Short mmCIF file of N, CA and C and ligand atoms in Angstrom, two decimals:
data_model
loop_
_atom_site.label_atom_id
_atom_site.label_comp_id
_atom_site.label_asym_id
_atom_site.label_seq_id
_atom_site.Cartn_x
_atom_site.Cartn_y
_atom_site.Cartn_z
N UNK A 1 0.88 -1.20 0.00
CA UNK A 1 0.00 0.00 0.00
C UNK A 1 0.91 1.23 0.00
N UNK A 2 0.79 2.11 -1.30
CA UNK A 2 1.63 3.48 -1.28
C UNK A 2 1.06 4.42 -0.48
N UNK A 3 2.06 5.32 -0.01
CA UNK A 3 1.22 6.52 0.25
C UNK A 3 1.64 7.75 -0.21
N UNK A 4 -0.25 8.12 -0.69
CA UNK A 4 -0.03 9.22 -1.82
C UNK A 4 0.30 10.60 -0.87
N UNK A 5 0.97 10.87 -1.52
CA UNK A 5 1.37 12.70 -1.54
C UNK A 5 1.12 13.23 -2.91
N UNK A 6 1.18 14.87 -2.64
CA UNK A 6 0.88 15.64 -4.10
C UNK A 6 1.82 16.32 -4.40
N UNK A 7 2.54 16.87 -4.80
CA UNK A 7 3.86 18.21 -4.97
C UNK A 7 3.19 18.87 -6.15
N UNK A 8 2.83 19.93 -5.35
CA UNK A 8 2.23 21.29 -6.43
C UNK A 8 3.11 22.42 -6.56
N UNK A 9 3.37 22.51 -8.01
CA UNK A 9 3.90 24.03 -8.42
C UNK A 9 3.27 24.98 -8.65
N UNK A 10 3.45 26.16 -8.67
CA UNK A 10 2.67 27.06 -8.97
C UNK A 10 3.49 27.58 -10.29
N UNK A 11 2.88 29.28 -10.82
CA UNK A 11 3.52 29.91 -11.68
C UNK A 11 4.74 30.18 -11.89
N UNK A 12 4.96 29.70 -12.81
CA UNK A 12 6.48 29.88 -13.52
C UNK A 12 7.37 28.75 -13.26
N UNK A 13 6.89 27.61 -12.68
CA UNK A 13 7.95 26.86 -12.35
C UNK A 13 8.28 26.00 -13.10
N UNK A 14 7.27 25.67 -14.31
CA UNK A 14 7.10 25.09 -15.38
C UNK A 14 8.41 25.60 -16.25
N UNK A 15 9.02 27.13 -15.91
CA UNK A 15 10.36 27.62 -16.70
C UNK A 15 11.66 27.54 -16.02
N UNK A 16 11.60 26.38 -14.76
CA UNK A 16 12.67 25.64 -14.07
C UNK A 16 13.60 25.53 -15.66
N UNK A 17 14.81 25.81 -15.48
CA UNK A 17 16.13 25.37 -15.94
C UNK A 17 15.96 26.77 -17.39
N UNK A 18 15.31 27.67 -17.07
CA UNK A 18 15.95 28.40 -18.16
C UNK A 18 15.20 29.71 -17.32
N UNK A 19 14.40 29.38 -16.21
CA UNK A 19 14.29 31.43 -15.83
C UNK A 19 15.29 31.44 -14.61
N UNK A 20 15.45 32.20 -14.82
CA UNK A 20 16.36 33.55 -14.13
C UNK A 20 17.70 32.16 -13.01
N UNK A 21 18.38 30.97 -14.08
CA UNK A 21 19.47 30.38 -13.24
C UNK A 21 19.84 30.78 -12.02
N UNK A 22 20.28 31.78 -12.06
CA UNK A 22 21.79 32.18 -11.26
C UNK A 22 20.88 31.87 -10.06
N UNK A 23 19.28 32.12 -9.74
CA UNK A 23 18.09 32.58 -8.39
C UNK A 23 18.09 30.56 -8.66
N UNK A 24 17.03 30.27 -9.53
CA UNK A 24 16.22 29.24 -9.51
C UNK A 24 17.08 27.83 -9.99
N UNK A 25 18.59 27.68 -10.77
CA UNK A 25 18.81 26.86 -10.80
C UNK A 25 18.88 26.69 -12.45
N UNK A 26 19.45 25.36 -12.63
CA UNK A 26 19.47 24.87 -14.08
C UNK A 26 18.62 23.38 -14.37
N UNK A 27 18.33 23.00 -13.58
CA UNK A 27 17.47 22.05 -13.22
C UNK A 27 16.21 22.32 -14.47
N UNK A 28 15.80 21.15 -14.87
CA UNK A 28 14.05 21.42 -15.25
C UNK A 28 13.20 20.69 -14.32
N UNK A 29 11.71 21.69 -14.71
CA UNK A 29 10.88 20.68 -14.01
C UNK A 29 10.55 19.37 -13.73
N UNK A 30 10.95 18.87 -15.21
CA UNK A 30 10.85 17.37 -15.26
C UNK A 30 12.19 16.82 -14.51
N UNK A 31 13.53 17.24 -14.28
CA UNK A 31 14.42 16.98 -13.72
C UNK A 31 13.65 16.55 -12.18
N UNK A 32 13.76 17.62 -12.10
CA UNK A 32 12.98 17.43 -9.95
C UNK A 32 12.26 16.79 -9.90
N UNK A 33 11.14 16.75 -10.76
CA UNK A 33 9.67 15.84 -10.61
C UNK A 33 10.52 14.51 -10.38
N UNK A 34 11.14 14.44 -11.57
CA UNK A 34 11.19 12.90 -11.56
C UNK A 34 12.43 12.54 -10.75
N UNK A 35 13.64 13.05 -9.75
CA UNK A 35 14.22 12.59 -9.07
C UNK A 35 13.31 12.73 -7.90
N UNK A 36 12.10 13.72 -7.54
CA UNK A 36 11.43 13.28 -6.22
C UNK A 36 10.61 11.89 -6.37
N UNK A 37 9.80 11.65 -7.04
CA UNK A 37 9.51 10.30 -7.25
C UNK A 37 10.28 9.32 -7.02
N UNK A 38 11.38 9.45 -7.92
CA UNK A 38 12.60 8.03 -7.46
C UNK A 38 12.42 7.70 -6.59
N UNK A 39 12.74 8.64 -5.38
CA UNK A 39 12.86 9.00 -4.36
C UNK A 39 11.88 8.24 -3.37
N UNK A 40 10.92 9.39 -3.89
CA UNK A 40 9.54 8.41 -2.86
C UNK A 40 9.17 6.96 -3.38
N UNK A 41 9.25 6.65 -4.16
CA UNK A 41 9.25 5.24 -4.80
C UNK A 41 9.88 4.41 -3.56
N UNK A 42 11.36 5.02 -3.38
CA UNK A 42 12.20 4.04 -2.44
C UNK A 42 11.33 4.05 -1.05
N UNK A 43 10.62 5.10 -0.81
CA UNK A 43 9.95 4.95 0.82
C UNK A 43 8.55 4.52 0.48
N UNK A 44 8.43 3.93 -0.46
CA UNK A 44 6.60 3.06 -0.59
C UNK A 44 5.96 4.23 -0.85
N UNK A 45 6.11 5.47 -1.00
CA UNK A 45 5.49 7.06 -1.13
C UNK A 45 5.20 6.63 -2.70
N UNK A 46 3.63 7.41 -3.20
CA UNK A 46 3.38 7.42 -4.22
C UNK A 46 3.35 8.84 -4.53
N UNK A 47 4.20 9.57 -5.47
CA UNK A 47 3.95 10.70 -5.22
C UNK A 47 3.20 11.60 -6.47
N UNK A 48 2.24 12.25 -6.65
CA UNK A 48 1.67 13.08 -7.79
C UNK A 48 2.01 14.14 -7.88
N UNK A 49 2.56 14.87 -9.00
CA UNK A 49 2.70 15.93 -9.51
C UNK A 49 1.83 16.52 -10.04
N UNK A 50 1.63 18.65 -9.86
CA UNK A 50 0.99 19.00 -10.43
C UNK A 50 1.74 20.30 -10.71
N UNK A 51 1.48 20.55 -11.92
CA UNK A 51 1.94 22.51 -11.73
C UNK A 51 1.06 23.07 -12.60
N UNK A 52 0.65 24.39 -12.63
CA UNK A 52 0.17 25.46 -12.92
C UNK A 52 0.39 26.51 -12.83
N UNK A 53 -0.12 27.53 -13.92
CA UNK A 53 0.18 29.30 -14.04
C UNK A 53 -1.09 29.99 -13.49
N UNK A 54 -2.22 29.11 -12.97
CA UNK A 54 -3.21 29.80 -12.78
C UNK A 54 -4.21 28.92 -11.18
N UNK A 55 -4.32 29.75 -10.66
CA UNK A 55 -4.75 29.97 -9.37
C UNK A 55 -5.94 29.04 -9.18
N UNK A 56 -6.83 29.29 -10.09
CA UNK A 56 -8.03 28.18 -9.77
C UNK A 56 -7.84 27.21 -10.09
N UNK A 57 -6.94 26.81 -10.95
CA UNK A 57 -6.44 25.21 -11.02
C UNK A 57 -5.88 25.12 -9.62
N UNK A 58 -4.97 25.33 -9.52
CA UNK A 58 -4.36 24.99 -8.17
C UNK A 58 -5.18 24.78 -7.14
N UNK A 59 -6.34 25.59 -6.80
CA UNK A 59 -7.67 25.28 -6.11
C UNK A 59 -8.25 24.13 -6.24
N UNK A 60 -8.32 24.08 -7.39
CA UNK A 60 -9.81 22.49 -8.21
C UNK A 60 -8.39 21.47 -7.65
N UNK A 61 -7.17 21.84 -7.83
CA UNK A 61 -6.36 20.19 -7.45
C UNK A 61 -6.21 19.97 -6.27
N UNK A 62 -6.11 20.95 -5.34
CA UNK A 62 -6.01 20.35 -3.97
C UNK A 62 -7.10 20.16 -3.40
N UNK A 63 -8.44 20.88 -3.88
CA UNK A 63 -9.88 19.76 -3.51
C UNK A 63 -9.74 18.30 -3.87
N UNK A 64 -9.15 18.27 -5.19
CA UNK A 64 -9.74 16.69 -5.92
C UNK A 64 -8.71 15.78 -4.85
N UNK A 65 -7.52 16.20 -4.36
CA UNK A 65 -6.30 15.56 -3.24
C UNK A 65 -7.49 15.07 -2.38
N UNK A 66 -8.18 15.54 -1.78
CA UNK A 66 -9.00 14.96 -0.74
C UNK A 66 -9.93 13.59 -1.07
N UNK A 67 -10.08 13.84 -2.40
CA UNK A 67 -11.18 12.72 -2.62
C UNK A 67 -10.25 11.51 -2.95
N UNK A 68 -9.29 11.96 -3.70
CA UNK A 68 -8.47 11.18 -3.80
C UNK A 68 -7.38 10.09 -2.43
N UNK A 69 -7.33 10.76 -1.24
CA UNK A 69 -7.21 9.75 -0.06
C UNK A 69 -5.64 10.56 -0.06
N UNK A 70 -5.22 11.58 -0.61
CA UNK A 70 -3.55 11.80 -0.58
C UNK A 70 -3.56 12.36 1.34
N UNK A 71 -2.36 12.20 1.43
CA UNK A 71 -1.82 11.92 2.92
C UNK A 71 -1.21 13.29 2.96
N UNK A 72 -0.94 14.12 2.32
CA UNK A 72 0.40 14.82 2.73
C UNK A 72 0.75 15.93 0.93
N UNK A 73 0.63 16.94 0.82
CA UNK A 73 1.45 18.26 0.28
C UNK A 73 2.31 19.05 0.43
N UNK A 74 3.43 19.14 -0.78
CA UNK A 74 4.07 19.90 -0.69
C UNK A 74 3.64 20.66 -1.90
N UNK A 75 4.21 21.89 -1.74
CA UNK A 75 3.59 22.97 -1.86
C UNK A 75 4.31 24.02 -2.33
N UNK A 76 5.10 24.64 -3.59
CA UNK A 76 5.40 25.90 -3.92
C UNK A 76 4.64 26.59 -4.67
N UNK A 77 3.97 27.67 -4.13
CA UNK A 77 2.67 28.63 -4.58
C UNK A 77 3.65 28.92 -5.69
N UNK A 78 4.89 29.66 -5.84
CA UNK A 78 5.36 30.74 -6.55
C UNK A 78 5.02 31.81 -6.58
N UNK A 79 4.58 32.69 -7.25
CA UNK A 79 4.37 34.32 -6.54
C UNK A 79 2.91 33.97 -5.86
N UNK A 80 1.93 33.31 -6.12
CA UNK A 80 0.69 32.84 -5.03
C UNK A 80 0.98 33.19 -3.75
N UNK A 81 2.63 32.55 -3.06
CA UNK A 81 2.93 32.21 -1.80
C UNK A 81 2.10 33.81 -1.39
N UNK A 82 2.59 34.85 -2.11
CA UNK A 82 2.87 36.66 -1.64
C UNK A 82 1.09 36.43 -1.83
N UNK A 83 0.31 36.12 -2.09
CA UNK A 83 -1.02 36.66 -2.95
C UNK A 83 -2.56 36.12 -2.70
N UNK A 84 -1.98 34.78 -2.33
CA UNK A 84 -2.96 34.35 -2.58
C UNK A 84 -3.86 33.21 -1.54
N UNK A 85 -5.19 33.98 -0.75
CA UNK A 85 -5.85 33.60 0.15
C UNK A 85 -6.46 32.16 -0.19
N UNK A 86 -6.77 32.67 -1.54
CA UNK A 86 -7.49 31.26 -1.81
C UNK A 86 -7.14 30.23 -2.05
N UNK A 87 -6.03 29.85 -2.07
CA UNK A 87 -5.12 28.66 -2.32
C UNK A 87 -4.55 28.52 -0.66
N UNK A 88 -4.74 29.19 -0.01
CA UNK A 88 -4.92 28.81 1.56
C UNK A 88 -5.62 28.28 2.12
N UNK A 89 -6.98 29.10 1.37
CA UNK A 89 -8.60 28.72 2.03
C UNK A 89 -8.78 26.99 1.89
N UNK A 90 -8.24 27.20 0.29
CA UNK A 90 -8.46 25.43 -0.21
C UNK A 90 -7.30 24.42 1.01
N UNK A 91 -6.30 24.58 1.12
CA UNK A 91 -5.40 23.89 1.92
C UNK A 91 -6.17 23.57 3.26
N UNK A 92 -6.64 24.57 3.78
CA UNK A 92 -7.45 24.53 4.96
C UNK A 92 -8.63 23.67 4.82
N UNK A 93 -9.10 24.16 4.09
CA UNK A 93 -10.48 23.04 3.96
C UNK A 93 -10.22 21.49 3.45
N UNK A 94 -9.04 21.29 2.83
CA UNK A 94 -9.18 20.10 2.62
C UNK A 94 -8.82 19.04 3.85
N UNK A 95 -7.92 19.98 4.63
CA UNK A 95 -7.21 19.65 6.32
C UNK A 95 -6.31 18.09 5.76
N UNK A 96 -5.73 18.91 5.06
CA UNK A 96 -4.36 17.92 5.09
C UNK A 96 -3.05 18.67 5.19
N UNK A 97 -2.20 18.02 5.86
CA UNK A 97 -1.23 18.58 6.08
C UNK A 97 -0.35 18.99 5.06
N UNK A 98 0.71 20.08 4.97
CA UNK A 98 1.11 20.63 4.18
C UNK A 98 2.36 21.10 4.31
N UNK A 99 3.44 20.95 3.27
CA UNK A 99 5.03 21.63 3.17
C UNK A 99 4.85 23.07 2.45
N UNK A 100 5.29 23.91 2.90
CA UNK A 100 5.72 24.85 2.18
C UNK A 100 7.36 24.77 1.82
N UNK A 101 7.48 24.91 0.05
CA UNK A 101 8.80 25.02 0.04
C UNK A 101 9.12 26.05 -0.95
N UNK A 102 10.29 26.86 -1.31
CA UNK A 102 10.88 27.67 -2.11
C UNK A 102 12.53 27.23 -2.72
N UNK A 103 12.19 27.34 -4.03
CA UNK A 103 13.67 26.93 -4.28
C UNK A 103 14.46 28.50 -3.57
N UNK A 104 13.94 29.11 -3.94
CA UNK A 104 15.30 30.53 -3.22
C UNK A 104 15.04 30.81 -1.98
N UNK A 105 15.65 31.63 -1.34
CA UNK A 105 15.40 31.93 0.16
C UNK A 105 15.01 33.48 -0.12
N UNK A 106 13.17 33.57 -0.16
CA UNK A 106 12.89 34.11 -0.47
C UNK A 106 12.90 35.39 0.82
N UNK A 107 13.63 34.99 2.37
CA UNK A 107 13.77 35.96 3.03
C UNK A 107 14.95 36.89 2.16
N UNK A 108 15.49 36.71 1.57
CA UNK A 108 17.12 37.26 1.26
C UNK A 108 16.47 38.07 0.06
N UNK A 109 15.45 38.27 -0.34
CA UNK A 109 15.07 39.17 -1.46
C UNK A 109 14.10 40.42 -1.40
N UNK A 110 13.26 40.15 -2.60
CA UNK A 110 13.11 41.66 -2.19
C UNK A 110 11.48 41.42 -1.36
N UNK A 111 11.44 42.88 -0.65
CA UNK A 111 10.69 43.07 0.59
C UNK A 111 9.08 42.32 0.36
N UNK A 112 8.30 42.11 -0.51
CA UNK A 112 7.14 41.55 -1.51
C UNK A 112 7.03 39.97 -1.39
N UNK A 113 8.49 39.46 -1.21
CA UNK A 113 8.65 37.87 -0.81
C UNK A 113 8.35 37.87 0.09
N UNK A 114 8.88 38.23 1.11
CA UNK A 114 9.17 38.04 2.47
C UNK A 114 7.97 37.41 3.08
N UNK A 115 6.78 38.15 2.57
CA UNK A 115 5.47 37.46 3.30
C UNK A 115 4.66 36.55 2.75
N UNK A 116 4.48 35.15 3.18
CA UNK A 116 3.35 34.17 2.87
C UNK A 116 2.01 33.92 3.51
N UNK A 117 1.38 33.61 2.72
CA UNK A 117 0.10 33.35 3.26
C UNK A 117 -0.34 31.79 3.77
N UNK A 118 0.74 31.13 3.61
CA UNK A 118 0.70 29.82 3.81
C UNK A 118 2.09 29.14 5.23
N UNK A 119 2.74 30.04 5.45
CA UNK A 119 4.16 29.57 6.50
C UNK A 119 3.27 29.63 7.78
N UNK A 120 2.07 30.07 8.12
CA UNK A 120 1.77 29.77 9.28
C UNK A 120 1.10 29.03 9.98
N UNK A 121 0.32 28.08 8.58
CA UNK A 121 -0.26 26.95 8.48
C UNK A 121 0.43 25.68 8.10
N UNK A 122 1.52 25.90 7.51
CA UNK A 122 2.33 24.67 6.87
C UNK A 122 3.08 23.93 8.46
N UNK A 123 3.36 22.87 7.57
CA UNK A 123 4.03 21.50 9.35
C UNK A 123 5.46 22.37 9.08
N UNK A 124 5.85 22.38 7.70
CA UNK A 124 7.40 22.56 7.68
C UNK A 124 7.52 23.54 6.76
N UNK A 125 8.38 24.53 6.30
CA UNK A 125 9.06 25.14 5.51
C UNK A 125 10.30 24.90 4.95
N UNK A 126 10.50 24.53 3.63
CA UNK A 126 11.62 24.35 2.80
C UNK A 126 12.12 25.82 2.03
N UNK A 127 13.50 26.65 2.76
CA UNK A 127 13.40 27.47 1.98
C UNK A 127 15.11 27.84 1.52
N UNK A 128 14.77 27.92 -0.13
CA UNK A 128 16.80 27.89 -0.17
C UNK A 128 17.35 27.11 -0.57
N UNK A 129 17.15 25.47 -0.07
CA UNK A 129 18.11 24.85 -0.83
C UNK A 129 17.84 24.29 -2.10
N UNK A 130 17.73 25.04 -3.25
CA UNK A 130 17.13 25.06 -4.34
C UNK A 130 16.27 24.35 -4.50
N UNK A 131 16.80 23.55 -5.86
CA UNK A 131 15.49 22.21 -6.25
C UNK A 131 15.74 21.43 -5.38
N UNK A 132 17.40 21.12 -4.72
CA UNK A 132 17.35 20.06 -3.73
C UNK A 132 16.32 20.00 -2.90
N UNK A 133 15.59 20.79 -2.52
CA UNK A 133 14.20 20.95 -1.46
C UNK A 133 13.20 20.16 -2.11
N UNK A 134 13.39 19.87 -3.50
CA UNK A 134 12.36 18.85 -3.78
C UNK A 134 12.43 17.16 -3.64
N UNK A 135 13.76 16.78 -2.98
CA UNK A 135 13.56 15.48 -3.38
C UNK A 135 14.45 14.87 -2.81
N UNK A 136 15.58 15.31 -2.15
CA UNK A 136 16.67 13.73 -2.28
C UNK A 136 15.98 12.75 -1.26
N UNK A 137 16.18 11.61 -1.21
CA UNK A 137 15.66 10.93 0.11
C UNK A 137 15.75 11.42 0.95
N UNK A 138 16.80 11.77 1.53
CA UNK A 138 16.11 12.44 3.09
C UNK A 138 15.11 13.29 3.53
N UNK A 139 15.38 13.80 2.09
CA UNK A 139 13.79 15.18 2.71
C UNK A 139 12.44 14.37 2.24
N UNK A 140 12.59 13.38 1.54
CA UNK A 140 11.42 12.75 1.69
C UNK A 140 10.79 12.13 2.50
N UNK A 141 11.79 11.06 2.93
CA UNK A 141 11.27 10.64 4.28
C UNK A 141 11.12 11.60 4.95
N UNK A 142 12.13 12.56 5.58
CA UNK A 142 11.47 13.68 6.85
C UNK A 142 10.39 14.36 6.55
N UNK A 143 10.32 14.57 5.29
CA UNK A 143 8.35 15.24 4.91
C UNK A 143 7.79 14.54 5.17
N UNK A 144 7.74 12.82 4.71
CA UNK A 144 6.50 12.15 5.18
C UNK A 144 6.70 12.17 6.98
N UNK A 145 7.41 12.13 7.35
CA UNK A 145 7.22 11.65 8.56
C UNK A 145 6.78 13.30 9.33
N UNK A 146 7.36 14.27 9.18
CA UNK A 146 6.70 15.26 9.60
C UNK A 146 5.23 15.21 8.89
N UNK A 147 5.05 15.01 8.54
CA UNK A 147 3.37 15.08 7.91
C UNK A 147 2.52 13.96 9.11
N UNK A 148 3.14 13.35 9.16
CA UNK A 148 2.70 12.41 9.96
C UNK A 148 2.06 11.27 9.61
N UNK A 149 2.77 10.32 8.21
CA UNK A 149 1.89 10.06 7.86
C UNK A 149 2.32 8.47 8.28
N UNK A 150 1.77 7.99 8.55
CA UNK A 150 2.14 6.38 8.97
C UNK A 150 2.85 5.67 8.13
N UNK A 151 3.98 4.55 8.45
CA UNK A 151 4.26 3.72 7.73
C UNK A 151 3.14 2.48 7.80
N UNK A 152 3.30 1.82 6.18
CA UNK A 152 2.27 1.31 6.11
C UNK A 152 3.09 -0.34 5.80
O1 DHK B 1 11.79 30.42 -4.69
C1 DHK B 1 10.73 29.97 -5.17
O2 DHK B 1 10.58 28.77 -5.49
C2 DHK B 1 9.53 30.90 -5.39
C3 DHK B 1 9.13 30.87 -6.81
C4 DHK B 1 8.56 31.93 -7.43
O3 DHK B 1 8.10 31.82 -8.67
C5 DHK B 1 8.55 33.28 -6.81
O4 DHK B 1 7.43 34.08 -7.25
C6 DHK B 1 8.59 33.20 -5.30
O5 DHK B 1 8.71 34.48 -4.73
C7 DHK B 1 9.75 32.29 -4.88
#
């Protein structure tokens, strides 16, 4: 029996490995996606990917997470993190636990980052160590297990 998790992107992350390097990395999306999977593969974790440029998707997917039985989200809004209530509201209502992560350390920039609408609800915050925040085994297991999600 796997256990599902979701890893949602938000805007722009879909331009992993060609926006702005020197901040976000050379990595692509499909790079990270698919070394976090490996990953969770090795801990019985089933993990789903989603990304989007637009806000009410991101809404409609972390409702459908609930029906679906997923255990556990991680979570980079992208500029959402600064913006956006309703992709909170949804997190809340679905009452599953949740990672917030950032590939940059969005304290170290400019003043507009600094605040989320989601770090005070999330179990954990990932912030900084680039894409590595998405995946090597260790942070997988320690997400699931901070999430709390049982071994099965
Ligand atoms: O570091 C990140 O992953 C976040 C990604 C974005 O697209 C920005 O809008 C956020 O401010 C930071």
């Amino acid at each position: 029996m796997t256990r599902p998790i979701l890893l949602i992107n938000g805007p722009n992350l879909n331009l992993l490995g060609t926006r702005e390097p020197q901040i976000y990395g050379s990595e692509t999306l499909a790079d990270v996606v698919g070394l976090a999977k490996q990953n969770a593969e090795k801990l019985n974790v089933k993990l789903y990917d989603f990304q989007s440029n637009h806000e009410g998707a991101i809404v409609d997917r972390i409702q459908q997470a609930r029906d679906e039985g997923v255990k556990g989200i991680i979570i980079n809004p992208g500029a959402y993190t600064h913006t956006s209530v309703a992709i909170r509201d949804a997190l809340l209502g679905v009452n599953i636990p949740f990672i917030e992560l950032h590939v940059s350390n969005v304290h170290a920039r400019e003043p507009f980052r600094h605040h989320s609408y989601f770090s005070d609800k999330a179990v954990a915050i990932i912030v900084g160590f680039g894409v590595k925040g998405y995946g090597t085994h260790s942070f997988i297991s320690s997400l699931v297990a901070l999430m709390g999600i049982p071994e099965y």
